[in-house]
Short mmCIF file of C-alpha atoms in Angstrom, two decimals:
data_model
loop_
_atom_site.label_atom_id
_atom_site.label_comp_id
_atom_site.label_asym_id
_atom_site.label_seq_id
_atom_site.Cartn_x
_atom_site.Cartn_y
_atom_site.Cartn_z
CA UNK H 1293 -38.89 21.70 10.06
CA UNK H 1294 -38.90 25.54 10.81
CA UNK H 1295 -42.63 26.67 12.08
CA UNK H 1296 -43.11 30.19 10.87
CA UNK H 1297 -45.38 32.99 12.08
CA UNK H 1298 -47.04 35.59 9.75
CA UNK H 1299 -44.31 38.15 9.94
CA UNK H 1300 -41.54 35.38 9.36
CA UNK H 1301 -43.26 33.96 6.58
CA UNK H 1302 -43.42 37.55 4.85
CA UNK H 1303 -40.00 37.68 5.56
CA UNK H 1304 -38.95 34.33 3.83
CA UNK H 1305 -40.89 35.43 0.93
CA UNK H 1306 -39.14 38.73 0.63
CA UNK H 1307 -35.47 37.13 0.83
CA UNK H 1308 -36.39 34.55 -1.75
CA UNK H 1309 -37.86 37.51 -4.06
CA UNK H 1310 -35.71 40.48 -3.24
CA UNK H 1311 -32.15 38.65 -2.15
CA UNK H 1312 -32.36 35.63 -4.35
CA UNK H 1313 -34.18 36.98 -7.09
CA UNK H 1314 -36.91 34.14 -7.42
CA UNK H 1315 -39.85 36.15 -9.16
CA UNK H 1316 -42.88 36.24 -6.95
CA UNK H 1317 -45.14 34.89 -9.71
CA UNK H 1318 -43.00 31.84 -9.73
CA UNK H 1319 -43.45 31.29 -6.00
CA UNK H 1320 -47.35 31.63 -6.69
CA UNK H 1321 -47.17 29.16 -9.87
CA UNK H 1322 -45.13 26.64 -7.60
CA UNK H 1323 -47.89 26.80 -4.72
CA UNK H 1324 -50.70 26.47 -7.26
CA UNK H 1325 -49.09 23.48 -8.67
CA UNK H 1326 -48.15 21.75 -5.42
CA UNK H 1327 -51.87 22.25 -4.31
CA UNK H 1328 -53.34 20.48 -7.37
CA UNK H 1329 -50.71 17.75 -6.86
CA UNK H 1330 -51.83 17.27 -3.24
CA UNK H 1331 -55.32 17.28 -4.26
CA UNK H 1332 -54.67 14.38 -6.64
CA UNK H 1333 -52.67 12.30 -4.30
CA UNK H 1334 -55.56 12.74 -1.81
CA UNK H 1335 -58.66 12.29 -4.08
CA UNK H 1336 -57.16 10.59 -7.06
CA UNK H 1337 -58.43 11.78 -10.63
CA UNK H 1338 -59.98 15.12 -10.49
CA UNK H 1339 -61.15 14.85 -14.23
CA UNK H 1340 -64.96 15.50 -14.53
CA UNK H 1341 -65.36 16.67 -10.95
CA UNK H 1342 -67.12 20.12 -10.11
CA UNK H 1343 -64.84 22.22 -7.96
CA UNK H 1344 -65.42 25.62 -6.88
CA UNK H 1345 -62.50 27.67 -6.01
CA UNK H 1346 -63.38 30.44 -3.40
CA UNK H 1347 -60.74 33.14 -3.64
CA UNK H 1348 -59.64 36.57 -2.16
CA UNK H 1349 -58.32 39.65 -3.38
CA UNK H 1350 -54.68 38.97 -2.14
CA UNK H 1351 -52.00 36.53 -2.82
CA UNK H 1352 -53.77 33.41 -1.24
CA UNK H 1353 -56.52 34.15 -4.10
CA UNK H 1354 -54.06 34.52 -6.57
CA UNK H 1355 -52.86 30.93 -5.57
CA UNK H 1356 -56.44 29.81 -6.03
CA UNK H 1357 -56.28 31.17 -9.73
CA UNK H 1358 -53.57 28.89 -10.35
CA UNK H 1359 -55.12 26.33 -8.76
CA UNK H 1360 -58.23 26.71 -10.80
CA UNK H 1361 -56.08 27.03 -14.06
CA UNK H 1362 -54.48 23.44 -13.08
CA UNK H 1363 -57.81 21.91 -12.22
CA UNK H 1364 -59.01 23.22 -15.70
CA UNK H 1365 -56.21 21.58 -17.69
CA UNK H 1366 -57.28 18.33 -15.95
CA UNK H 1367 -60.55 18.67 -17.37
CA UNK H 1368 -62.21 19.45 -14.17
CA UNK H 1369 -65.68 21.53 -13.99
CA UNK H 1370 -64.40 24.63 -12.45
CA UNK H 1371 -65.93 27.53 -11.36
CA UNK H 1372 -64.11 30.69 -9.39
CA UNK H 1373 -66.06 32.55 -6.77
CA UNK H 1374 -64.06 35.88 -6.10
CA UNK H 1375 -65.04 37.63 -3.00
CA UNK H 1376 -64.73 41.13 -4.36
CA UNK H 1377 -64.34 42.75 -7.95
CA UNK H 1378 -61.92 42.34 -10.31
CA UNK H 1379 -60.73 45.79 -10.07
CA UNK H 1380 -59.88 45.16 -6.34
CA UNK H 1381 -57.27 42.25 -7.51
CA UNK H 1382 -53.73 43.42 -8.31
CA UNK H 1383 -50.20 42.40 -8.82
CA UNK H 1384 -49.43 38.59 -9.56
CA UNK H 1385 -53.00 37.56 -8.44
CA UNK H 1386 -54.44 39.73 -11.17
CA UNK H 1387 -52.11 38.38 -13.85
CA UNK H 1388 -53.24 34.79 -13.03
CA UNK H 1389 -56.94 36.06 -12.76
CA UNK H 1390 -56.76 37.48 -16.16
CA UNK H 1391 -55.32 34.37 -17.53
CA UNK H 1392 -58.18 32.66 -16.08
CA UNK H 1393 -60.62 34.92 -18.07
CA UNK H 1394 -58.95 34.44 -21.44
CA UNK H 1395 -59.24 30.84 -20.79
CA UNK H 1396 -62.98 31.32 -20.22
CA UNK H 1397 -63.01 29.77 -16.85
CA UNK H 1398 -66.07 31.25 -15.37
CA UNK H 1399 -65.35 33.71 -12.41
CA UNK H 1400 -68.20 35.00 -10.54
CA UNK H 1401 -67.69 38.26 -8.41
CA UNK H 1402 -69.20 38.56 -5.02
CA UNK H 1403 -69.21 41.76 -3.59
CA UNK H 1404 -72.17 41.97 -1.15
CA UNK H 1405 -74.24 39.91 1.22
CA UNK H 1406 -76.91 40.09 -1.55
CA UNK H 1407 -74.56 38.63 -4.17
CA UNK H 1408 -73.96 35.61 -2.05
CA UNK H 1409 -77.45 35.25 -1.21
CA UNK H 1410 -78.23 35.14 -5.21
CA UNK H 1411 -75.40 32.91 -5.78
CA UNK H 1412 -74.78 30.53 -2.73
CA UNK H 1413 -76.45 27.40 -4.29
CA UNK H 1414 -74.68 27.61 -7.43
CA UNK H 1415 -71.50 28.10 -5.98
CA UNK H 1416 -71.88 25.17 -3.58
CA UNK H 1417 -73.30 22.95 -6.24
CA UNK H 1418 -69.97 21.12 -6.48
CA UNK H 1419 -68.35 18.02 -5.59
CA UNK H 1420 -64.86 19.70 -4.11
CA UNK H 1421 -64.24 23.13 -2.64
CA UNK H 1422 -61.15 24.97 -2.69
CA UNK H 1423 -60.56 27.67 0.23
CA UNK H 1424 -58.28 30.56 -1.35
CA UNK H 1425 -59.72 33.29 0.65
CA UNK H 1426 -57.21 34.27 3.43
CA UNK H 1427 -53.66 33.13 3.79
CA UNK H 1428 -51.28 34.14 6.67
CA UNK H 1429 -52.21 37.95 6.90
CA UNK H 1430 -55.34 37.44 8.71
CA UNK H 1431 -55.26 38.82 12.30
CA UNK H 1432 -59.07 39.79 13.00
CA UNK H 1433 -62.01 37.68 13.00
CA UNK H 1434 -64.31 37.11 9.78
CA UNK H 1435 -67.34 39.19 9.40
CA UNK H 1436 -70.17 40.08 6.85
CA UNK H 1437 -70.08 38.11 3.64
CA UNK H 1438 -66.72 36.42 4.57
CA UNK H 1439 -68.06 34.96 7.65
CA UNK H 1440 -71.40 33.96 5.91
CA UNK H 1441 -69.41 32.25 3.25
CA UNK H 1442 -67.24 30.30 5.55
CA UNK H 1443 -70.75 29.16 7.48
CA UNK H 1444 -72.21 27.86 4.19
CA UNK H 1445 -69.22 26.09 2.89
CA UNK H 1446 -68.86 24.42 6.61
CA UNK H 1447 -72.47 23.34 6.39
CA UNK H 1448 -72.44 22.27 2.81
CA UNK H 1449 -70.53 18.93 3.91
CA UNK H 1450 -68.24 18.55 0.83
CA UNK H 1451 -64.47 18.01 1.13
CA UNK H 1452 -62.58 21.22 1.32
CA UNK H 1453 -58.85 21.82 0.36
CA UNK H 1454 -57.44 24.80 2.25
CA UNK H 1455 -54.48 26.79 0.85
CA UNK H 1456 -51.81 27.70 3.27
CA UNK H 1457 -54.26 27.54 6.25
CA UNK H 1458 -57.84 27.41 6.70
CA UNK H 1459 -59.23 30.76 6.08
CA UNK H 1460 -60.47 32.42 9.65
CA UNK H 1461 -57.16 30.91 11.24
CA UNK H 1462 -54.44 33.55 12.51
CA UNK H 1463 -50.96 32.41 11.47
CA UNK H 1464 -49.66 33.59 14.80
CA UNK H 1465 -51.72 31.54 17.12
CA UNK H 1466 -53.61 28.21 17.65
CA UNK H 1467 -56.28 30.01 19.35
CA UNK H 1468 -59.44 30.39 17.27
CA UNK H 1469 -60.01 34.22 16.55
CA UNK H 1470 -63.52 33.66 14.99
CA UNK H 1471 -65.26 31.48 12.40
CA UNK H 1472 -62.97 29.41 10.12
CA UNK H 1473 -63.15 26.93 7.40
CA UNK H 1474 -63.08 23.21 8.48
CA UNK H 1475 -60.88 21.83 6.06
CA UNK H 1476 -60.34 18.22 4.79
CA UNK H 1477 -56.92 18.97 3.43
CA UNK H 1478 -54.40 21.79 3.99
CA UNK H 1479 -51.87 22.23 1.78
CA UNK H 1480 -49.37 24.71 3.66
CA UNK H 1481 -46.66 26.84 1.74
CA UNK H 1482 -42.99 26.80 2.43
CA UNK H 1483 -43.35 26.11 6.04
CA UNK H 1484 -46.00 24.92 8.73
CA UNK H 1485 -47.74 27.67 10.95
CA UNK H 1486 -48.62 27.22 14.68
CA UNK H 1487 -52.42 26.79 14.16
CA UNK H 1488 -51.84 23.83 11.81
CA UNK H 1489 -49.79 21.98 14.56
CA UNK H 1490 -51.56 22.69 17.86
CA UNK H 1491 -55.15 22.47 19.24
CA UNK H 1492 -57.77 23.93 18.98
CA UNK H 1493 -57.03 25.32 15.71
CA UNK H 1494 -55.60 22.12 14.71
CA UNK H 1495 -58.82 20.50 14.72
CA UNK H 1496 -59.77 22.34 11.33
CA UNK H 1497 -56.77 21.50 9.34
CA UNK H 1498 -57.57 17.94 8.39
CA UNK H 1499 -54.71 16.19 6.73
CA UNK H 1500 -51.67 18.59 6.46
CA UNK H 1501 -49.51 18.79 3.48
CA UNK H 1502 -46.23 20.79 3.54
CA UNK H 1503 -45.56 22.36 0.07
CA UNK H 1504 -42.07 23.13 -1.27
CA UNK H 1505 -42.74 26.11 -3.25
CA UNK H 1506 -39.01 26.88 -4.07
CA UNK H 1507 -37.81 28.96 -0.94
CA UNK H 1508 -34.52 27.41 -0.01
CA UNK H 1509 -34.33 25.79 3.49
CA UNK H 1510 -31.45 28.02 4.20
CA UNK H 1511 -33.80 30.78 4.05
CA UNK H 1512 -36.54 29.34 5.99
CA UNK H 1513 -34.01 28.17 8.81
CA UNK H 1514 -32.21 31.58 8.88
CA UNK H 1515 -35.29 33.66 9.67
CA UNK H 1516 -34.65 35.88 12.82
CA UNK H 1517 -37.57 35.95 15.66
CA UNK H 1518 -39.23 33.01 17.60
CA UNK H 1519 -37.25 29.72 16.81
CA UNK H 1520 -39.92 26.81 16.76
CA UNK H 1521 -39.37 23.53 14.92
CA UNK H 1522 -41.46 20.68 14.36
CA UNK H 1523 -39.71 17.37 14.95
CA UNK H 1524 -40.25 15.19 12.09
CA UNK H 1525 -38.92 11.65 11.34
CA UNK H 1526 -35.97 13.05 9.09
CA UNK H 1527 -34.76 15.40 11.72
CA UNK H 1528 -34.91 12.75 14.58
CA UNK H 1529 -33.03 10.25 12.45
CA UNK H 1530 -29.95 12.75 12.23
CA UNK H 1531 -29.92 12.59 15.98
CA UNK H 1532 -29.62 9.02 16.29
CA UNK H 1533 -26.05 8.28 17.10
CA UNK H 1534 -24.09 5.38 15.56
CA UNK H 1535 -22.26 2.52 17.37
CA UNK H 1536 -18.87 1.53 17.05
CA UNK H 1537 -18.08 -2.20 16.54
CA UNK H 1538 -15.76 -2.19 19.47
CA UNK H 1539 -18.11 -0.02 22.05
CA UNK H 1540 -18.46 -1.37 25.22
CA UNK H 1541 -21.31 -0.66 28.06
CA UNK H 1542 -19.28 2.19 29.29
CA UNK H 1543 -19.39 3.76 26.09
CA UNK H 1544 -23.28 4.59 26.45
CA UNK H 1545 -23.60 5.76 29.74
CA UNK H 1546 -24.75 4.92 33.21
CA UNK H 1547 -28.16 6.16 34.30
CA UNK H 1548 -29.09 6.40 37.97
CA UNK H 1549 -32.73 6.70 38.84
CA UNK H 1550 -33.92 7.62 42.33
CA UNK H 1551 -37.46 6.18 42.23
CA UNK H 1552 -40.21 4.05 43.76
CA UNK H 1553 -41.77 3.62 47.10
CA UNK H 1554 -44.28 1.45 48.56
CA UNK H 1555 -47.32 0.56 45.96
CA UNK H 1556 -45.39 2.34 43.34
CA UNK H 1557 -42.51 0.02 42.55
CA UNK H 1558 -43.72 -0.39 38.97
CA UNK H 1559 -42.84 3.25 38.23
CA UNK H 1560 -38.96 2.59 39.13
CA UNK H 1561 -38.96 -0.61 36.92
CA UNK H 1562 -40.55 1.11 33.76
CA UNK H 1563 -38.09 4.02 34.16
CA UNK H 1564 -35.09 1.74 34.55
CA UNK H 1565 -36.09 -0.49 31.65
CA UNK H 1566 -36.79 2.03 29.39
CA UNK H 1567 -33.33 3.65 30.04
CA UNK H 1568 -32.00 0.30 28.94
CA UNK H 1569 -34.15 -0.05 26.01
CA UNK H 1570 -32.97 3.51 25.06
CA UNK H 1571 -29.61 2.38 24.80
CA UNK H 1572 -27.86 3.23 28.03
CA UNK H 1573 -25.09 0.83 29.05
CA UNK H 1574 -25.83 0.53 32.55
CA UNK H 1575 -29.04 1.68 34.91
CA UNK H 1576 -29.08 1.36 38.65
CA UNK H 1577 -32.40 2.04 40.49
CA UNK H 1578 -31.95 3.77 43.87
CA UNK H 1579 -35.15 3.00 46.00
CA UNK H 1580 -36.08 2.51 49.69
CA UNK H 1581 -34.84 -0.70 51.25
CA UNK H 1582 -38.25 -2.41 51.46
CA UNK H 1583 -39.01 -1.99 47.73
CA UNK H 1584 -35.54 -3.34 46.82
CA UNK H 1585 -36.26 -6.85 46.65
CA UNK H 1586 -39.65 -6.28 44.51
CA UNK H 1587 -38.03 -4.09 41.98
CA UNK H 1588 -34.79 -6.27 41.79
CA UNK H 1589 -37.25 -9.33 41.06
CA UNK H 1590 -39.09 -7.35 38.18
CA UNK H 1591 -35.97 -6.87 35.96
CA UNK H 1592 -32.58 -8.70 36.15
CA UNK H 1593 -31.04 -6.23 33.80
CA UNK H 1594 -30.74 -3.03 36.02
CA UNK H 1595 -28.85 -2.91 39.21
CA UNK H 1596 -30.43 -1.73 42.73
CA UNK H 1597 -29.20 0.21 45.46
CA UNK H 1598 -31.43 0.54 48.68
CA UNK H 1599 -31.86 3.92 50.38
CA UNK H 1600 -33.05 4.68 53.99
CA UNK H 1601 -36.76 5.12 54.43
CA UNK H 1602 -39.55 6.28 56.32
CA UNK H 1603 -42.11 3.89 58.13
CA UNK H 1604 -44.55 4.45 54.91
CA UNK H 1605 -42.08 3.02 52.65
CA UNK H 1606 -41.03 6.27 51.16
CA UNK H 1607 -37.37 7.73 50.89
CA UNK H 1608 -36.10 9.38 53.95
CA UNK H 1609 -34.12 12.75 53.91
CA UNK H 1610 -31.15 10.47 55.39
CA UNK H 1611 -30.90 9.03 51.88
CA UNK H 1612 -29.48 12.11 50.58
CA UNK H 1613 -25.73 11.38 50.96
CA UNK H 1614 -26.30 7.95 49.32
CA UNK H 1615 -28.02 9.66 46.48
CA UNK H 1616 -25.28 12.18 46.17
CA UNK H 1617 -22.70 9.22 46.26
CA UNK H 1618 -24.27 7.37 43.30
CA UNK H 1619 -21.68 6.79 40.57
CA UNK H 1620 -23.63 7.55 37.11
CA UNK H 1621 -23.37 9.96 34.26
CA UNK H 1622 -27.25 11.16 34.55
CA UNK H 1623 -29.26 11.33 37.51
CA UNK H 1624 -33.01 10.78 37.23
CA UNK H 1625 -35.32 11.59 40.32
CA UNK H 1626 -39.20 11.22 40.65
CA UNK H 1627 -41.11 8.29 39.27
CA UNK H 1628 -43.25 6.74 42.08
CA UNK H 1629 -41.03 8.66 44.74
CA UNK H 1630 -43.90 10.17 47.03
CA UNK H 1631 -44.37 13.82 47.76
CA UNK H 1632 -43.57 14.52 51.24
CA UNK H 1633 -41.06 16.69 53.31
CA UNK H 1634 -38.56 14.09 53.03
CA UNK H 1635 -38.71 13.62 49.53
CA UNK H 1636 -38.39 17.45 49.23
CA UNK H 1637 -35.26 17.59 51.13
CA UNK H 1638 -33.82 14.73 48.86
CA UNK H 1639 -34.79 16.82 45.59
CA UNK H 1640 -33.53 20.08 46.76
CA UNK H 1641 -30.16 18.42 48.07
CA UNK H 1642 -29.79 17.06 44.50
CA UNK H 1643 -30.44 20.34 43.08
CA UNK H 1644 -28.09 22.06 44.95
CA UNK H 1645 -25.28 19.62 44.83
CA UNK H 1646 -25.41 17.35 41.66
CA UNK H 1647 -22.93 18.07 38.99
CA UNK H 1648 -24.64 15.34 36.44
CA UNK H 1649 -27.30 16.18 34.25
CA UNK H 1650 -30.36 15.90 36.67
CA UNK H 1651 -33.76 14.74 35.15
CA UNK H 1652 -37.03 15.54 37.51
CA UNK H 1653 -40.32 14.10 36.98
CA UNK H 1654 -43.45 13.24 38.68
CA UNK H 1655 -43.02 13.55 42.55
CA UNK H 1656 -39.75 15.44 42.07
CA UNK H 1657 -41.90 18.19 40.37
CA UNK H 1658 -44.74 17.75 42.86
CA UNK H 1659 -42.55 18.35 46.02
CA UNK H 1660 -41.37 21.60 44.73
CA UNK H 1661 -44.59 23.29 44.65
CA UNK H 1662 -44.30 26.54 46.54
CA UNK H 1663 -40.58 25.85 46.49
CA UNK H 1664 -40.14 26.36 42.71
CA UNK H 1665 -37.85 29.39 42.87
CA UNK H 1666 -35.13 26.40 44.00
CA UNK H 1667 -35.50 25.23 40.38
CA UNK H 1668 -32.72 26.96 38.77
CA UNK H 1669 -29.73 25.70 37.06
CA UNK H 1670 -26.17 26.54 38.27
CA UNK H 1671 -23.63 27.67 35.86
CA UNK H 1672 -22.84 24.45 33.69
CA UNK H 1673 -25.56 22.45 35.16
CA UNK H 1674 -27.87 20.45 33.04
CA UNK H 1675 -31.51 20.35 34.58
CA UNK H 1676 -34.30 18.86 32.74
CA UNK H 1677 -38.13 18.80 33.93
CA UNK H 1678 -40.64 16.72 32.36
CA UNK H 1679 -44.16 17.91 33.60
CA UNK H 1680 -47.66 16.87 32.32
CA UNK H 1681 -50.07 19.94 32.16
CA UNK H 1682 -51.15 19.45 35.74
CA UNK H 1683 -47.58 19.60 37.19
CA UNK H 1684 -46.70 22.50 35.05
CA UNK H 1685 -49.64 24.47 36.43
CA UNK H 1686 -48.80 23.85 40.14
CA UNK H 1687 -45.18 24.81 39.51
CA UNK H 1688 -46.37 28.15 38.21
CA UNK H 1689 -49.06 28.35 40.59
CA UNK H 1690 -51.67 28.57 37.57
CA UNK H 1691 -54.39 26.55 36.05
CA UNK H 1692 -54.32 23.64 33.78
CA UNK H 1693 -56.36 25.45 31.43
CA UNK H 1694 -54.11 28.13 31.20
CA UNK H 1695 -51.47 26.01 30.73
CA UNK H 1696 -53.01 24.07 27.85
CA UNK H 1697 -54.17 27.35 26.25
CA UNK H 1698 -50.64 28.66 26.03
CA UNK H 1699 -48.31 25.39 26.14
CA UNK H 1700 -45.34 26.96 23.98
CA UNK H 1701 -45.40 30.30 26.26
CA UNK H 1702 -45.59 28.54 29.24
CA UNK H 1703 -42.87 25.86 28.44
CA UNK H 1704 -40.51 28.48 26.70
CA UNK H 1705 -40.98 31.13 29.72
CA UNK H 1706 -40.24 28.48 32.50
CA UNK H 1707 -37.19 27.53 30.45
CA UNK H 1708 -35.56 30.65 29.78
CA UNK H 1709 -36.20 32.27 33.23
CA UNK H 1710 -34.80 29.15 34.86
CA UNK H 1711 -32.02 28.02 32.45
CA UNK H 1712 -33.52 24.47 32.46
CA UNK H 1713 -34.95 22.15 29.71
CA UNK H 1714 -38.64 21.67 29.97
CA UNK H 1715 -40.54 18.68 28.40
CA UNK H 1716 -44.49 19.81 28.47
CA UNK H 1717 -45.87 16.24 27.82
CA UNK H 1718 -49.13 15.93 26.32
CA UNK H 1719 -50.63 16.03 22.94
CA UNK H 1720 -47.61 17.73 20.62
CA UNK H 1721 -45.24 17.18 23.44
CA UNK H 1722 -43.12 20.37 23.67
CA UNK H 1723 -39.36 20.73 24.33
CA UNK H 1724 -38.13 24.26 25.20
CA UNK H 1725 -34.65 25.06 25.81
CA UNK H 1726 -33.20 27.74 27.84
CA UNK H 1727 -31.78 29.75 24.84
CA UNK H 1728 -35.48 30.32 23.64
CA UNK H 1729 -35.70 27.62 20.92
CA UNK H 1730 -39.12 25.39 21.04
CA UNK H 1731 -39.74 22.08 19.63
CA UNK H 1732 -43.07 20.62 18.62
CA UNK H 1733 -43.06 16.76 18.63
CA UNK H 1734 -44.93 14.90 15.92
CA UNK H 1735 -45.39 11.73 17.17
CA UNK H 1736 -47.79 10.11 19.78
CA UNK H 1737 -51.42 9.47 20.30
CA UNK H 1738 -54.28 9.79 22.88
CA UNK H 1739 -53.61 5.95 24.10
CA UNK H 1740 -50.62 7.21 25.63
CA UNK H 1741 -52.49 9.03 28.45
CA UNK H 1742 -51.99 6.28 30.78
CA UNK H 1743 -50.37 5.51 33.97
CA UNK H 1744 -46.47 4.62 33.70
CA UNK H 1745 -46.21 6.55 30.25
CA UNK H 1746 -44.56 9.44 31.80
CA UNK H 1747 -42.04 7.09 33.65
CA UNK H 1748 -41.02 5.43 30.59
CA UNK H 1749 -40.24 8.80 29.05
CA UNK H 1750 -38.15 9.70 32.23
CA UNK H 1751 -35.93 6.93 31.70
CA UNK H 1752 -35.72 7.59 27.99
CA UNK H 1753 -34.64 11.06 28.52
CA UNK H 1754 -31.92 10.00 30.90
CA UNK H 1755 -30.67 7.43 28.59
CA UNK H 1756 -30.40 9.61 25.65
CA UNK H 1757 -28.75 12.41 27.66
CA UNK H 1758 -26.23 9.85 28.65
CA UNK H 1759 -25.33 9.13 25.24
CA UNK H 1760 -25.63 12.59 23.23
CA UNK H 1761 -23.44 15.61 23.85
CA UNK H 1762 -26.35 18.10 23.49
CA UNK H 1763 -28.83 17.41 26.08
CA UNK H 1764 -31.60 19.46 23.95
CA UNK H 1765 -30.75 17.03 21.05
CA UNK H 1766 -31.25 14.10 23.49
CA UNK H 1767 -34.61 15.35 24.85
CA UNK H 1768 -36.07 15.97 21.17
CA UNK H 1769 -34.86 12.40 20.29
CA UNK H 1770 -36.37 10.70 23.44
CA UNK H 1771 -39.88 12.45 23.01
CA UNK H 1772 -40.07 11.28 19.43
CA UNK H 1773 -39.22 7.82 20.02
CA UNK H 1774 -41.36 7.96 22.86
CA UNK H 1775 -44.49 8.92 21.02
CA UNK H 1776 -43.47 6.76 17.85
CA UNK H 1777 -43.43 3.56 20.42
CA UNK H 1778 -46.65 4.57 21.42
CA UNK H 1779 -48.09 4.61 17.83
CA UNK H 1780 -46.65 1.48 16.94
CA UNK H 1781 -48.19 0.05 20.12
CA UNK H 1782 -51.52 1.50 19.45
CA UNK H 1783 -51.52 -0.28 15.84
CA UNK H 1784 -51.25 -3.45 17.65
CA UNK H 1785 -53.26 -2.86 20.82
CA UNK H 1786 -55.85 -0.04 20.19
CA UNK H 1787 -55.55 3.26 21.69
CA UNK H 1788 -57.93 1.97 24.46
CA UNK H 1789 -56.01 -0.79 25.52
CA UNK H 1790 -52.73 0.71 25.44
CA UNK H 1791 -50.38 0.31 28.57
CA UNK H 1792 -46.99 1.91 29.53
CA UNK H 1793 -45.67 -1.62 29.20
CA UNK H 1794 -46.71 -1.65 25.38
CA UNK H 1795 -44.80 1.60 24.88
CA UNK H 1796 -41.59 -0.07 26.62
CA UNK H 1797 -41.76 -3.11 24.51
CA UNK H 1798 -42.14 -1.35 21.24
CA UNK H 1799 -38.86 1.10 21.76
CA UNK H 1800 -36.74 -1.08 20.08
CA UNK H 1801 -39.23 -1.21 17.13
CA UNK H 1802 -39.43 2.58 16.99
CA UNK H 1803 -35.64 2.91 17.08
CA UNK H 1804 -35.21 0.52 14.14
CA UNK H 1805 -38.13 1.82 12.07
CA UNK H 1806 -36.50 5.55 12.68
CA UNK H 1807 -32.98 4.34 11.18
CA UNK H 1808 -34.74 3.16 7.86
CA UNK H 1809 -34.91 5.57 5.02
CA UNK H 1810 -38.74 5.01 4.86
CA UNK H 1811 -39.10 6.50 8.52
CA UNK H 1812 -41.52 8.98 7.10
CA UNK H 1813 -43.87 6.31 7.87
CA UNK H 1814 -43.51 7.38 11.65
CA UNK H 1815 -44.82 10.97 11.11
CA UNK H 1816 -48.61 10.98 12.04
CA UNK H 1817 -48.93 13.98 9.90
#
């Protein structure tokens, strides 16, 4: 599902209206009807309820006028609070405002702070509020009477339905630019926008519904500019490969994982089992010699290879030739590896010599701190990095706070400048491709913030890269299923008790659920 900013949404509207000939007033009518339908789905019958529609002077207000008419037709007690005067409303919005007046739907004009002070109690004497003040065009903080109205609505405590996005948010950024409506339900029009999907603005969205207002998907998908997508079940399902009846284990790839050290053998086991649970035909764990018996005893399904080690039970630089000689289709390095000079030498050698797709996680990224300039793909080489925010901050020599405040930009810049695929883990995990495409994942929960969760993802990414021809598609699918398995695990164990092993055990359930036509149940939105 394409995610659009303000200018892209305007261009989508223009193409639908000018190029395809869809009248703009039809789009406004569709928007209003979809909002009313979403309200009925969320709140049940609206008959007899008092509803105040707060409307601005532009097209968002026009959508609100259509909503008011739809509510009036459903025997609601509707009041429209227009922030401005009738003379300031034009175009399609004015047409719909005039219809309301002919229907005798009460419209109260608020032109000043004094007007608001006189009318506030009456405007907020209702069961439900519709926010149609500002749409995607807002770029500056709300001030004056608009800020006062937003503050009063938020303080009143009744449910609020926002049209397109809660007023006060900028469609171009998830950063809060000033006071904004805290909605219970947001019905966004045509395509989602960044503040609806990413914190901190996402906290003001409530439940999110993406309404089809008649702009064809081909138009939304063809808008130039930043290419950001929200990965939803329908798209993830399309990425799932089928299996031929006469397939064999060699058909699904061989994953090799360089992982584990003394005290961290569990990381290697989780990654190896996740690779197999994600469909890899074969998995081999290459690990320090002293760790091999432990890891081998943990799982009968994967193979093991012993590597030269140091006295502390970590991989030695002397293991580099053996790592380079591993027979595999995808090489993953990092889970539980250790973060010393010897491990750095092994990672740098793999970067320099590997001709197989290379997945780097955990300690394989930690050892590159101060050496991140070496993390660049050669022509034809596929490198995937899977940092959490702390690892990303260390790689770019920044702070975790700056990474979290600019997750899309940080991931995208790193991917483009280094020619690698970035999976920036965390809430709304991001997959950034070297060609500038960015994907926001829709699954997952806070219970997955637990040791070993990333190791499971490493094995999954390697397995799907081994099976799919497009490594970006493989990363998108792996991230989606990882979050979906976590959601299924949380539904059983709860978020507090959730462990990485629970995620691992639900990988098959997640894949089977995604394969079903009702896979929309996996979408946390």
